[in-house]
PDB file of C-alpha atoms in Angstrom:
ATOM      1  CA  GLN A 273     -25.073  -8.724  19.625  1.00 74.00           C
ATOM      2  CA  GLN A 274     -26.914  -5.617  19.085  1.00 85.00           C
ATOM      3  CA  PRO A 275     -24.766  -2.231  19.145  1.00 91.00           C
ATOM      4  CA  VAL A 276     -26.167   0.185  21.977  1.00 94.00           C
ATOM      5  CA  GLN A 277     -26.984   3.669  20.728  1.00 96.00           C
ATOM      6  CA  SER A 278     -26.912   6.781  22.958  1.00 95.00           C
ATOM      7  CA  PRO A 279     -28.775   9.109  23.526  1.00 96.00           C
ATOM      8  CA  GLN A 280     -32.179   7.997  22.238  1.00 95.00           C
ATOM      9  CA  ALA A 281     -33.117  11.479  20.956  1.00 96.00           C
ATOM     10  CA  VAL A 282     -31.463  14.919  20.666  1.00 96.00           C
ATOM     11  CA  ILE A 283     -33.025  18.309  19.988  1.00 97.00           C
ATOM     12  CA  LEU A 284     -30.966  21.034  18.595  1.00 95.00           C
ATOM     13  CA  ARG A 285     -30.942  24.506  16.969  1.00 96.00           C
ATOM     14  CA  GLU A 286     -29.410  25.002  13.598  1.00 96.00           C
ATOM     15  CA  GLY A 287     -26.055  25.665  14.117  1.00 95.00           C
ATOM     16  CA  GLU A 288     -25.464  23.773  17.232  1.00 96.00           C
ATOM     17  CA  ASP A 289     -23.388  20.374  17.449  1.00 96.00           C
ATOM     18  CA  ALA A 290     -24.293  16.697  18.517  1.00 96.00           C
ATOM     19  CA  VAL A 291     -22.888  13.714  19.297  1.00 97.00           C
ATOM     20  CA  ILE A 292     -24.191  10.195  18.881  1.00 97.00           C
ATOM     21  CA  ASN A 293     -22.442   7.202  20.425  1.00 97.00           C
ATOM     22  CA  CYS A 294     -22.596   3.585  19.529  1.00 96.00           C
ATOM     23  CA  SER A 295     -21.033   0.929  21.854  1.00 94.00           C
ATOM     24  CA  SER A 296     -20.499  -2.796  22.209  1.00 90.00           C
ATOM     25  CA  SER A 297     -19.300  -5.192  24.757  1.00 87.00           C
ATOM     26  CA  LYS A 298     -17.262  -6.963  22.241  1.00 85.00           C
ATOM     27  CA  ALA A 299     -14.674  -5.622  19.501  1.00 85.00           C
ATOM     28  CA  LEU A 300     -16.663  -5.100  16.226  1.00 85.00           C
ATOM     29  CA  TYR A 301     -15.109  -5.972  12.926  1.00 83.00           C
ATOM     30  CA  SER A 302     -16.511  -2.578  11.649  1.00 87.00           C
ATOM     31  CA  VAL A 303     -18.964   0.014  12.276  1.00 90.00           C
ATOM     32  CA  HIS A 304     -21.236   1.734   9.886  1.00 90.00           C
ATOM     33  CA  TRP A 305     -23.667   4.590  10.312  1.00 93.00           C
ATOM     34  CA  TYR A 306     -26.790   5.427   8.433  1.00 93.00           C
ATOM     35  CA  ARG A 307     -29.362   8.236   8.429  1.00 94.00           C
ATOM     36  CA  GLN A 308     -33.209   7.665   7.864  1.00 93.00           C
ATOM     37  CA  LYS A 309     -35.705  10.271   7.204  1.00 93.00           C
ATOM     38  CA  HIS A 310     -39.521   9.681   8.125  1.00 87.00           C
ATOM     39  CA  GLY A 311     -40.960   6.873   5.664  1.00 84.00           C
ATOM     40  CA  GLU A 312     -37.663   6.472   3.867  1.00 88.00           C
ATOM     41  CA  ALA A 313     -35.072   3.993   3.688  1.00 86.00           C
ATOM     42  CA  PRO A 314     -31.703   4.375   5.427  1.00 89.00           C
ATOM     43  CA  VAL A 315     -28.919   6.108   3.541  1.00 89.00           C
ATOM     44  CA  PHE A 316     -25.592   5.129   4.089  1.00 86.00           C
ATOM     45  CA  LEU A 317     -23.060   7.615   5.644  1.00 90.00           C
ATOM     46  CA  MET A 318     -19.691   6.034   6.354  1.00 88.00           C
ATOM     47  CA  ILE A 319     -18.174   3.012   7.536  1.00 87.00           C
ATOM     48  CA  LEU A 320     -15.125   2.553   9.734  1.00 89.00           C
ATOM     49  CA  LEU A 321     -12.733  -0.335   9.902  1.00 85.00           C
ATOM     50  CA  LYS A 322      -9.769   0.260  11.862  1.00 84.00           C
ATOM     51  CA  GLY A 323      -9.380   1.054  15.500  1.00 85.00           C
ATOM     52  CA  GLY A 324      -8.437   4.631  15.879  1.00 86.00           C
ATOM     53  CA  GLU A 325      -9.887   5.549  12.589  1.00 86.00           C
ATOM     54  CA  GLN A 326     -11.745   9.008  12.008  1.00 86.00           C
ATOM     55  CA  LYS A 327     -13.444   9.651   9.061  1.00 84.00           C
ATOM     56  CA  GLY A 328     -15.868  12.273   7.931  1.00 84.00           C
ATOM     57  CA  HIS A 329     -17.388  14.273   4.919  1.00 75.00           C
ATOM     58  CA  GLU A 330     -18.658  18.122   5.116  1.00 74.00           C
ATOM     59  CA  LYS A 331     -19.500  18.415   8.732  1.00 90.00           C
ATOM     60  CA  ILE A 332     -20.632  14.862   9.831  1.00 94.00           C
ATOM     61  CA  SER A 333     -17.566  12.649  10.862  1.00 94.00           C
ATOM     62  CA  ALA A 334     -17.216   9.701  12.928  1.00 95.00           C
ATOM     63  CA  SER A 335     -14.668   7.946  15.198  1.00 94.00           C
ATOM     64  CA  PHE A 336     -13.783   4.479  15.835  1.00 93.00           C
ATOM     65  CA  ASN A 337     -11.885   4.021  19.194  1.00 91.00           C
ATOM     66  CA  GLU A 338      -8.783   1.874  19.628  1.00 83.00           C
ATOM     67  CA  LYS A 339     -10.276  -1.173  21.019  1.00 88.00           C
ATOM     68  CA  LYS A 340     -13.146  -0.892  18.158  1.00 85.00           C
ATOM     69  CA  GLN A 341     -16.002  -1.101  20.874  1.00 91.00           C
ATOM     70  CA  GLN A 342     -17.083   2.297  20.593  1.00 94.00           C
ATOM     71  CA  SER A 343     -17.885   4.869  17.724  1.00 95.00           C
ATOM     72  CA  SER A 344     -19.173   8.220  17.793  1.00 97.00           C
ATOM     73  CA  LEU A 345     -20.934  10.261  15.105  1.00 97.00           C
ATOM     74  CA  TYR A 346     -20.174  13.960  15.047  1.00 96.00           C
ATOM     75  CA  LEU A 347     -22.617  16.566  13.469  1.00 96.00           C
ATOM     76  CA  THR A 348     -21.210  19.928  13.461  1.00 94.00           C
ATOM     77  CA  ALA A 349     -23.018  23.312  12.863  1.00 93.00           C
ATOM     78  CA  SER A 350     -26.231  21.311  12.257  1.00 94.00           C
ATOM     79  CA  GLN A 351     -28.438  22.101   9.551  1.00 94.00           C
ATOM     80  CA  LEU A 352     -32.270  21.441   9.176  1.00 95.00           C
ATOM     81  CA  SER A 353     -31.612  18.525   6.736  1.00 94.00           C
ATOM     82  CA  TYR A 354     -29.594  16.633   9.379  1.00 95.00           C
ATOM     83  CA  SER A 355     -32.780  15.915  11.038  1.00 96.00           C
ATOM     84  CA  GLY A 356     -33.562  12.101  11.024  1.00 96.00           C
ATOM     85  CA  THR A 357     -32.854   8.979  12.866  1.00 96.00           C
ATOM     86  CA  TYR A 358     -29.339   7.964  12.910  1.00 97.00           C
ATOM     87  CA  PHE A 359     -28.411   4.274  13.319  1.00 95.00           C
ATOM     88  CA  CYS A 360     -25.128   2.400  13.868  1.00 95.00           C
ATOM     89  CA  GLY A 361     -24.686  -0.881  12.438  1.00 91.00           C
ATOM     90  CA  THR A 362     -22.196  -4.060  12.259  1.00 85.00           C
ATOM     91  CA  VAL A 363     -22.186  -7.076  10.254  1.00 75.00           C
ATOM     92  CA  GLN A 364     -20.399  -9.887  12.199  1.00 70.00           C
ATOM     93  CA  GLY A 365     -22.000 -13.126  10.814  1.00 64.00           C
ATOM     94  CA  LYS A 366     -25.274 -10.891  10.646  1.00 74.00           C
ATOM     95  CA  SER A 367     -26.174  -7.656  10.080  1.00 81.00           C
ATOM     96  CA  THR A 368     -27.511  -5.704  13.275  1.00 86.00           C
ATOM     97  CA  PHE A 369     -28.291  -2.152  13.870  1.00 91.00           C
ATOM     98  CA  GLY A 370     -28.632  -0.065  17.122  1.00 93.00           C
ATOM     99  CA  ASP A 371     -32.013   1.058  18.130  1.00 92.00           C
ATOM    100  CA  GLY A 372     -31.314   4.509  16.432  1.00 95.00           C
ATOM    101  CA  THR A 373     -30.953   8.070  17.730  1.00 96.00           C
ATOM    102  CA  THR A 374     -33.819  10.638  16.957  1.00 96.00           C
ATOM    103  CA  LEU A 375     -32.195  14.032  16.011  1.00 97.00           C
ATOM    104  CA  THR A 376     -34.393  16.894  15.472  1.00 96.00           C
ATOM    105  CA  VAL A 377     -32.791  20.297  14.196  1.00 96.00           C
ATOM    106  CA  LYS A 378     -35.256  23.443  14.681  1.00 96.00           C
ATOM    107  CA  PRO A 379     -34.839  26.735  13.091  1.00 94.00           C
TER     108      PRO A 379
ATOM    109  CA  GLY B1479     -23.166   4.918  -8.024  1.00 66.00           C
ATOM    110  CA  ALA B1480     -24.367   2.195  -5.921  1.00 80.00           C
ATOM    111  CA  VAL B1481     -28.288   2.599  -6.294  1.00 89.00           C
ATOM    112  CA  VAL B1482     -30.581  -0.092  -5.128  1.00 93.00           C
ATOM    113  CA  SER B1483     -34.299  -0.027  -6.434  1.00 95.00           C
ATOM    114  CA  GLN B1484     -37.387  -1.657  -4.857  1.00 96.00           C
ATOM    115  CA  HIS B1485     -40.498  -2.535  -6.466  1.00 96.00           C
ATOM    116  CA  PRO B1486     -43.178  -1.805  -5.820  1.00 96.00           C
ATOM    117  CA  SER B1487     -42.749   1.169  -3.156  1.00 94.00           C
ATOM    118  CA  ARG B1488     -46.227   0.424  -1.654  1.00 96.00           C
ATOM    119  CA  VAL B1489     -48.755  -2.357  -1.868  1.00 96.00           C
ATOM    120  CA  ILE B1490     -52.211  -3.085  -0.330  1.00 96.00           C
ATOM    121  CA  CYS B1491     -53.606  -6.556  -0.368  1.00 95.00           C
ATOM    122  CA  LYS B1492     -56.175  -8.850   0.999  1.00 96.00           C
ATOM    123  CA  SER B1493     -55.645 -11.484   3.677  1.00 96.00           C
ATOM    124  CA  GLY B1494     -54.645 -14.709   2.147  1.00 96.00           C
ATOM    125  CA  THR B1495     -52.826 -13.347  -0.883  1.00 96.00           C
ATOM    126  CA  SER B1496     -49.125 -13.355  -1.611  1.00 97.00           C
ATOM    127  CA  VAL B1497     -47.065 -10.378  -2.495  1.00 97.00           C
ATOM    128  CA  LYS B1498     -43.582 -10.326  -4.123  1.00 97.00           C
ATOM    129  CA  ILE B1499     -41.204  -7.530  -3.480  1.00 97.00           C
ATOM    130  CA  GLU B1500     -38.232  -7.022  -5.815  1.00 97.00           C
ATOM    131  CA  CYS B1501     -34.853  -5.558  -4.899  1.00 96.00           C
ATOM    132  CA  ARG B1502     -32.372  -4.623  -7.607  1.00 95.00           C
ATOM    133  CA  SER B1503     -28.775  -3.270  -7.587  1.00 93.00           C
ATOM    134  CA  LEU B1504     -28.680  -0.967 -10.572  1.00 93.00           C
ATOM    135  CA  ASP B1505     -25.039  -0.274 -11.025  1.00 89.00           C
ATOM    136  CA  PHE B1506     -23.053  -2.933  -9.110  1.00 88.00           C
ATOM    137  CA  GLN B1507     -23.018  -6.636  -8.553  1.00 89.00           C
ATOM    138  CA  ALA B1508     -24.392  -7.585  -5.105  1.00 88.00           C
ATOM    139  CA  THR B1509     -22.689 -10.522  -3.728  1.00 85.00           C
ATOM    140  CA  THR B1510     -25.095 -10.422  -0.659  1.00 88.00           C
ATOM    141  CA  MET B1511     -28.408  -9.012  -0.152  1.00 91.00           C
ATOM    142  CA  PHE B1512     -30.167  -8.428   3.218  1.00 92.00           C
ATOM    143  CA  TRP B1513     -33.912  -8.175   3.913  1.00 95.00           C
ATOM    144  CA  TYR B1514     -35.196  -5.964   6.723  1.00 94.00           C
ATOM    145  CA  ARG B1515     -38.525  -5.530   8.338  1.00 95.00           C
ATOM    146  CA  GLN B1516     -39.103  -2.227  10.357  1.00 92.00           C
ATOM    147  CA  PHE B1517     -41.813  -1.060  12.446  1.00 88.00           C
ATOM    148  CA  PRO B1518     -42.953   2.282  13.064  1.00 85.00           C
ATOM    149  CA  LYS B1519     -40.370   4.347  15.196  1.00 83.00           C
ATOM    150  CA  GLN B1520     -38.164   0.961  15.615  1.00 87.00           C
ATOM    151  CA  SER B1521     -34.720  -0.279  14.203  1.00 88.00           C
ATOM    152  CA  LEU B1522     -34.286  -2.383  11.427  1.00 89.00           C
ATOM    153  CA  MET B1523     -35.026  -6.189  12.145  1.00 91.00           C
ATOM    154  CA  LEU B1524     -32.687  -8.231  10.000  1.00 91.00           C
ATOM    155  CA  MET B1525     -35.035 -11.292   8.406  1.00 94.00           C
ATOM    156  CA  ALA B1526     -32.543 -12.904   6.356  1.00 92.00           C
ATOM    157  CA  THR B1527     -29.477 -12.684   4.600  1.00 89.00           C
ATOM    158  CA  SER B1528     -29.103 -14.098   0.850  1.00 88.00           C
ATOM    159  CA  ASN B1529     -26.329 -14.681  -1.325  1.00 85.00           C
ATOM    160  CA  GLU B1530     -26.390 -15.129  -5.145  1.00 80.00           C
ATOM    161  CA  GLY B1531     -27.112 -18.828  -6.264  1.00 79.00           C
ATOM    162  CA  SER B1532     -27.374 -20.320  -2.553  1.00 81.00           C
ATOM    163  CA  LYS B1533     -30.213 -20.448  -0.137  1.00 85.00           C
ATOM    164  CA  ALA B1534     -31.020 -17.598   2.241  1.00 89.00           C
ATOM    165  CA  THR B1535     -29.994 -17.636   5.681  1.00 90.00           C
ATOM    166  CA  TYR B1536     -32.988 -16.707   7.996  1.00 93.00           C
ATOM    167  CA  GLU B1537     -32.902 -14.969  11.373  1.00 90.00           C
ATOM    168  CA  GLN B1538     -34.620 -17.027  14.368  1.00 89.00           C
ATOM    169  CA  GLY B1539     -38.168 -16.340  14.422  1.00 90.00           C
ATOM    170  CA  VAL B1540     -38.220 -15.688  10.727  1.00 93.00           C
ATOM    171  CA  GLU B1541     -40.617 -18.360   8.942  1.00 93.00           C
ATOM    172  CA  LYS B1542     -38.884 -19.530   5.831  1.00 92.00           C
ATOM    173  CA  ASP B1543     -42.079 -20.903   4.231  1.00 94.00           C
ATOM    174  CA  LYS B1544     -43.732 -17.559   4.707  1.00 95.00           C
ATOM    175  CA  PHE B1545     -41.178 -15.221   3.615  1.00 96.00           C
ATOM    176  CA  LEU B1546     -39.607 -16.693   0.368  1.00 95.00           C
ATOM    177  CA  ILE B1547     -36.401 -15.195  -0.752  1.00 94.00           C
ATOM    178  CA  ASN B1548     -34.765 -15.911  -3.915  1.00 90.00           C
ATOM    179  CA  HIS B1549     -31.643 -14.351  -5.057  1.00 88.00           C
ATOM    180  CA  ALA B1550     -31.326 -15.571  -8.715  1.00 83.00           C
ATOM    181  CA  SER B1551     -28.720 -13.066  -9.842  1.00 89.00           C
ATOM    182  CA  LEU B1552     -26.039 -10.629  -8.524  1.00 89.00           C
ATOM    183  CA  THR B1553     -28.611  -7.900  -9.351  1.00 93.00           C
ATOM    184  CA  LEU B1554     -31.766  -9.359  -7.944  1.00 93.00           C
ATOM    185  CA  SER B1555     -33.227 -10.664  -4.929  1.00 94.00           C
ATOM    186  CA  THR B1556     -36.986 -11.238  -4.328  1.00 95.00           C
ATOM    187  CA  LEU B1557     -39.069 -11.413  -1.163  1.00 96.00           C
ATOM    188  CA  THR B1558     -42.448 -13.211  -1.581  1.00 97.00           C
ATOM    189  CA  VAL B1559     -44.464 -12.854   1.605  1.00 97.00           C
ATOM    190  CA  THR B1560     -46.880 -15.772   1.041  1.00 96.00           C
ATOM    191  CA  SER B1561     -50.621 -15.941   2.497  1.00 96.00           C
ATOM    192  CA  ALA B1562     -50.038 -12.586   3.811  1.00 96.00           C
ATOM    193  CA  HIS B1563     -52.147 -11.477   7.071  1.00 95.00           C
ATOM    194  CA  PRO B1564     -52.819  -8.270   8.719  1.00 95.00           C
ATOM    195  CA  GLU B1565     -49.998  -8.775  11.232  1.00 94.00           C
ATOM    196  CA  ASP B1566     -47.405  -8.845   8.174  1.00 95.00           C
ATOM    197  CA  SER B1567     -48.260  -5.261   7.485  1.00 95.00           C
ATOM    198  CA  SER B1568     -44.837  -3.474   7.842  1.00 94.00           C
ATOM    199  CA  PHE B1569     -42.082  -1.351   5.961  1.00 95.00           C
ATOM    200  CA  TYR B1570     -39.824  -4.027   4.119  1.00 96.00           C
ATOM    201  CA  ILE B1571     -36.444  -2.836   3.315  1.00 95.00           C
ATOM    202  CA  CYS B1572     -33.672  -4.613   1.322  1.00 95.00           C
ATOM    203  CA  SER B1573     -29.992  -3.729   1.146  1.00 92.00           C
ATOM    204  CA  ALA B1574     -27.422  -4.686  -1.195  1.00 91.00           C
ATOM    205  CA  SER B1575     -23.650  -5.206  -0.358  1.00 86.00           C
ATOM    206  CA  PRO B1576     -20.825  -5.137  -3.410  1.00 83.00           C
ATOM    207  CA  GLY B1577     -18.670  -7.152  -1.569  1.00 70.00           C
ATOM    208  CA  THR B1578     -15.821  -5.118  -2.546  1.00 60.00           C
ATOM    209  CA  SER B1579     -12.592  -4.229  -0.648  1.00 50.00           C
ATOM    210  CA  ILE B1580     -14.651  -2.346   1.707  1.00 54.00           C
ATOM    211  CA  PRO B1581     -16.700  -5.045   3.433  1.00 56.00           C
ATOM    212  CA  ASP B1582     -19.955  -4.809   4.990  1.00 62.00           C
ATOM    213  CA  THR B1583     -21.078  -1.610   3.248  1.00 78.00           C
ATOM    214  CA  GLN B1584     -24.882  -1.880   2.649  1.00 84.00           C
ATOM    215  CA  TYR B1585     -26.724   0.311   0.337  1.00 89.00           C
ATOM    216  CA  PHE B1586     -30.520   0.280   0.787  1.00 91.00           C
ATOM    217  CA  GLY B1587     -33.476   0.321  -1.391  1.00 93.00           C
ATOM    218  CA  PRO B1588     -36.150   2.803  -0.984  1.00 92.00           C
ATOM    219  CA  GLY B1589     -38.363   0.232   0.799  1.00 94.00           C
ATOM    220  CA  THR B1590     -41.727  -1.392   0.420  1.00 96.00           C
ATOM    221  CA  ARG B1591     -44.716  -0.262   2.448  1.00 95.00           C
ATOM    222  CA  LEU B1592     -47.045  -3.567   2.839  1.00 96.00           C
ATOM    223  CA  THR B1593     -50.252  -3.184   4.030  1.00 96.00           C
ATOM    224  CA  VAL B1594     -52.594  -6.216   4.255  1.00 96.00           C
ATOM    225  CA  LEU B1595     -56.291  -5.676   5.002  1.00 95.00           C
TER     226      LEU B1595
END
């Protein structure tokens, strides 16, 4: 079952924060996050496996709730390079991705 | 580490011809490779999952005879679009999973943009 992402699009100024949510009606084995820039392939950001897990590097972090049905990606003090489309995905029998959240960071 | 290459990056062909796309994991062994198709401003659509040495598992609605997948080794998978038609024009992306202690991690190739005239 395809995860549901929200919001569909976000526009920020440099330095502002954003949260992207990914939810499922059933518990997920894992959730992974990717960023895709226009015309390029997705780039792996991180994977979360455990309920209650939080993980991050630099100013991008993510959490996985205890029930493993929701994950959130946190982008703090956004930079222009953060612009792109963010996908959450999972592999349960097959690989599926959410519809993506387009993030635009303006100067 | 975890680099996946795809070749070619862009191909333009005439209707009716076949096109082969290669996906290679350069610095790890990929127990599983995935093939995706992506239309503009849309999400990744899984076409098939392939494991080395076995037949690919195709998603519903994906024609096996049209999209031939071969996963001959732990570092190479190929997708052949046979008798391509304009509606096959798309961005094709492969990913490879090392199947290590961190399951499900996928590393994507740079993608192949196919244009069928």
